[in-house]
């Protein structure tokens, strides 16, 4: 699997029925034509489906994609906005397409989009990520955390750890011997089901990471991990502030990020956020933590090329 976006990672494409059989059938034909490369005819059929069912979010979203491929930027923006208006939870992630087209300011990912993406992705997540994309986020975090502990001559043993965006549990697998009590938090119920099967988590929660952290008492964790999860969070500061609150003094936060040469946060073609190194440093500082390590290391490949990444370790002082 090379050069794929999150949408292409999905085993099945998200489809929200219009509730009208004829409109749904027109949509199916349009998809066939789209896949065969006849984009103009597919767009015509989608317009017919939309005439029958004006609130057909999947049709609007697909029309947006086709118009974009046809180079019709303004018309694509109209369609993506309609897709979001007709499905306010935005399960297709139309707002991400609008951000990528430069039609809207960067904002957080719709939680329903992340949930739908990973619920569909869960059954083949590990093989796709580890085998096809050479995913190495948990191993990089493990090495970085050991080095950070070694530097302050402390044992790398943690009584309580929180795994943000725990997915199927790959980070807990990497840290299993070093952690007594693992708490996993993830937006996707299907990913959480997979994590449960590892038997490595004492607690698992289906929640947004910010909400999950907010529900934890002050100074209740020794380690917080986020492996390949901050790529779904635009503004790191609110999460890092909560991490600071739940960590004990001397506790560690370790996370991977995707990055770019500039400052600030951008959204990439893969529909994941990339955080500039200066932005990451400033966010860690704003949250009241001290940076222990910021290394340019890539957690995964795309097109067989490492995606520019950062491995970050910060301590609560
Ligand atoms: C690429 S997977 C990585 C999973 C795991 N940490 C690993 O290393 O294999 C990203 C995970 O983060 C979760 N996620 C994304 N945004 C989240 C958020 N705001 N709150 C909680 N989980 C989130 C997704 O549901 C998904 O399971």
XYZ file of C-alpha atoms in Angstrom, residues 8-304:
297
model
C -7.754 4.713 1.080
C -6.706 2.852 4.227
C -10.348 2.065 4.887
C -11.272 -1.520 4.089
C -14.701 -0.331 3.031
C -15.740 3.139 1.981
C -18.093 4.890 4.348
C -21.604 4.916 2.913
C -24.573 6.634 4.541
C -27.793 5.619 2.819
C -30.019 8.446 1.589
C -33.073 6.475 2.723
C -34.302 6.415 -0.889
C -33.631 3.228 -2.869
C -33.523 4.932 -6.255
C -31.083 7.592 -5.064
C -28.887 4.930 -3.419
C -28.856 2.947 -6.668
C -27.825 6.022 -8.678
C -25.017 6.472 -6.161
C -23.858 2.874 -6.708
C -23.784 3.394 -10.482
C -21.913 6.642 -10.011
C -19.292 4.863 -7.886
C -18.870 2.202 -10.590
C -18.299 4.928 -13.175
C -15.943 6.786 -10.851
C -13.871 3.652 -10.332
C -13.775 3.080 -14.109
C -12.472 6.637 -14.524
C -15.549 8.184 -16.164
C -15.687 11.098 -13.744
C -17.985 13.388 -15.741
C -20.665 10.691 -16.072
C -20.269 9.799 -12.384
C -20.785 13.460 -11.427
C -23.964 13.589 -13.565
C -25.392 10.526 -11.825
C -24.547 11.928 -8.403
C -26.397 15.127 -9.272
C -29.414 12.986 -10.216
C -29.172 11.166 -6.875
C -28.971 14.501 -5.065
C -32.027 15.807 -6.928
C -33.992 12.849 -5.547
C -32.430 13.062 -2.057
C -31.008 16.539 -1.415
C -29.623 15.558 2.017
C -27.584 12.607 0.671
C -24.253 13.255 2.437
C -22.316 10.401 0.788
C -23.333 11.659 -2.654
C -22.288 15.230 -1.861
C -18.964 14.022 -0.481
C -18.213 11.823 -3.496
C -19.227 14.667 -5.806
C -16.720 16.869 -3.963
C -13.956 14.342 -4.567
C -14.832 14.012 -8.252
C -15.034 17.761 -8.791
C -11.655 18.116 -7.116
C -10.168 15.486 -9.427
C -11.681 17.354 -12.374
C -9.911 20.534 -11.225
C -13.173 22.268 -10.253
C -12.019 23.638 -6.931
C -14.873 26.049 -6.195
C -17.536 23.482 -7.108
C -15.713 20.878 -4.963
C -15.813 23.285 -2.004
C -19.578 23.714 -2.457
C -20.072 19.922 -2.487
C -17.876 19.295 0.568
C -19.744 22.017 2.485
C -23.029 20.347 1.530
C -21.649 16.969 2.687
C -20.930 18.465 6.083
C -24.222 20.384 6.311
C -26.166 17.203 5.544
C -24.191 15.169 8.110
C -23.243 17.604 10.895
C -21.146 14.889 12.619
C -19.104 14.877 9.404
C -18.369 11.167 9.326
C -16.841 11.518 5.854
C -14.386 14.150 7.059
C -15.512 16.785 4.530
C -14.077 19.501 6.783
C -10.601 17.971 6.361
C -10.981 18.205 2.587
C -12.011 21.847 3.004
C -8.917 22.512 5.134
C -6.718 20.796 2.563
C -8.264 22.892 -0.224
C -7.445 26.001 1.817
C -11.158 26.856 2.029
C -11.224 26.750 5.826
C -8.920 27.407 8.735
C -7.269 24.445 10.391
C -9.433 22.997 13.142
C -9.767 19.756 15.061
C -10.770 16.570 13.296
C -14.455 15.663 13.607
C -14.479 12.892 16.263
C -17.135 10.976 14.298
C -14.801 10.904 11.283
C -11.890 9.502 13.351
C -14.214 6.942 14.938
C -15.660 5.823 11.575
C -12.175 5.666 10.040
C -10.669 3.479 12.740
C -13.782 1.379 13.359
C -13.599 0.347 9.712
C -9.843 0.012 9.804
C -9.604 -2.035 13.059
C -9.759 -5.583 11.582
C -6.727 -5.032 9.364
C -5.022 -2.232 11.265
C -1.929 -4.048 12.491
C -1.106 -5.817 9.231
C -1.647 -2.629 7.219
C 0.371 -0.401 9.528
C 3.166 -2.695 10.650
C 3.654 -4.854 7.548
C 2.810 -2.385 4.800
C 3.927 0.940 6.259
C 6.833 -0.298 8.380
C 5.244 1.283 11.452
C 7.714 1.654 14.325
C 6.147 4.290 16.617
C 5.972 2.181 19.810
C 9.576 0.933 19.433
C 10.805 4.512 18.943
C 8.928 5.666 22.051
C 10.299 2.764 24.063
C 13.892 3.609 23.122
C 13.350 7.319 23.824
C 11.760 6.703 27.236
C 14.577 4.339 28.279
C 17.143 6.970 27.231
C 15.305 9.737 29.125
C 15.213 7.614 32.297
C 18.819 6.587 31.881
C 19.845 10.255 31.581
C 18.395 11.029 35.039
C 19.601 7.706 36.499
C 16.121 6.467 37.222
C 14.732 3.004 36.593
C 12.441 2.736 33.584
C 9.577 1.312 35.590
C 6.209 3.027 35.710
C 3.418 2.193 38.095
C 0.628 3.805 36.102
C 0.691 4.694 32.411
C -1.916 6.191 30.099
C -1.872 5.303 26.395
C -3.603 8.057 24.385
C -5.125 6.850 21.108
C -4.140 3.329 22.169
C -5.575 1.678 19.053
C -5.103 -2.080 19.105
C -2.521 -1.887 21.897
C 0.855 -1.812 20.136
C 2.331 0.718 22.594
C 1.259 -1.334 25.604
C 2.871 -4.362 23.977
C 6.169 -2.465 23.652
C 6.036 -1.239 27.286
C 4.369 -4.295 28.855
C 7.267 -5.211 31.152
C 7.902 -1.641 32.291
C 4.350 -0.720 33.303
C 2.234 -2.079 36.128
C -1.162 -0.572 35.313
C -2.015 0.514 31.767
C -4.982 2.734 30.920
C -5.923 2.916 27.253
C -8.057 5.698 25.766
C -9.321 5.694 22.184
C -12.173 7.223 20.207
C -12.859 4.014 18.273
C -14.863 1.247 20.003
C -13.558 -1.373 17.533
C -9.938 -0.451 18.204
C -10.670 -0.659 21.943
C -12.153 -4.155 21.422
C -8.866 -5.196 19.816
C -6.867 -3.617 22.648
C -8.968 -5.558 25.165
C -7.939 -8.828 23.511
C -4.270 -8.130 24.347
C -5.079 -8.437 28.061
C -2.472 -5.719 28.692
C -4.765 -2.901 29.812
C -6.160 -2.657 33.330
C -8.605 -0.015 32.085
C -9.908 0.866 28.632
C -12.077 3.823 27.693
C -13.847 4.814 24.512
C -13.307 8.563 24.680
C -11.633 11.523 23.106
C -8.161 11.759 24.657
C -8.808 15.235 26.055
C -12.022 14.123 27.761
C -10.367 10.916 28.986
C -7.508 12.897 30.526
C -9.915 15.389 32.112
C -11.582 12.548 34.004
C -8.290 11.486 35.669
C -7.192 12.789 39.071
C -4.204 15.143 39.433
C -0.799 13.449 39.703
C -2.198 9.989 38.959
C 0.121 8.789 36.147
C 3.868 8.208 35.864
C 3.938 7.946 32.080
C 1.720 9.156 29.244
C 2.240 7.745 25.745
C 0.762 8.755 22.403
C 2.049 6.669 19.497
C 0.907 7.991 16.113
C -2.090 9.642 17.757
C -1.108 13.341 17.912
C -1.277 13.315 14.090
C -5.062 13.491 14.618
C -4.884 16.448 17.025
C -4.392 19.931 15.549
C -3.830 21.989 18.692
C -1.536 20.104 21.064
C -1.674 22.606 23.912
C -4.988 21.617 25.602
C -3.954 17.937 25.600
C -0.437 18.689 26.886
C -1.867 20.858 29.691
C -4.055 17.974 30.826
C -1.097 15.591 30.585
C 0.875 17.940 32.833
C -1.974 17.886 35.371
C -2.322 14.096 35.519
C 1.423 13.378 35.625
C 3.258 13.017 38.918
C 6.325 15.252 39.410
C 9.125 13.688 37.375
C 6.578 11.820 35.206
C 7.130 11.532 31.472
C 5.149 12.213 28.321
C 6.376 10.518 25.129
C 4.756 10.935 21.725
C 5.424 10.680 18.021
C 4.384 13.388 15.569
C 4.580 14.012 11.873
C 6.414 17.191 11.026
C 7.297 19.700 8.295
C 10.079 22.183 7.729
C 8.190 25.259 8.870
C 6.572 26.293 12.119
C 2.950 25.809 13.173
C 0.532 23.059 12.193
C -0.447 22.001 8.678
C -2.649 19.253 7.284
C -0.990 16.878 4.820
C -2.321 15.039 1.766
C -2.717 11.978 3.997
C -5.278 13.957 6.054
C -3.045 13.941 9.130
C -1.644 16.982 10.892
C 2.066 17.751 10.779
C 3.473 19.817 13.642
C 6.565 21.958 13.105
C 9.391 21.390 15.623
C 9.310 25.012 16.945
C 5.544 24.651 17.506
C 6.060 21.389 19.418
C 8.764 22.939 21.638
C 6.601 26.001 22.361
C 3.547 23.816 23.150
C 5.508 21.644 25.585
C 6.780 24.771 27.327
C 3.317 26.380 27.393
C 1.967 23.282 29.089
C 4.578 23.710 31.830
C 6.755 20.736 30.891
C 10.463 20.451 30.193
C 11.580 18.948 26.909
C 13.918 15.996 27.493
C 14.209 14.884 23.897
C 13.124 15.998 20.450
C 14.520 13.820 17.704
C 13.820 13.788 14.000
C 12.731 10.199 13.580
C 10.097 8.722 11.326
C 7.458 6.341 12.651
C 6.188 5.108 9.275
C 6.789 5.041 5.538
C 4.724 6.219 2.634
C 5.724 5.324 -0.918
C 8.513 3.372 0.789
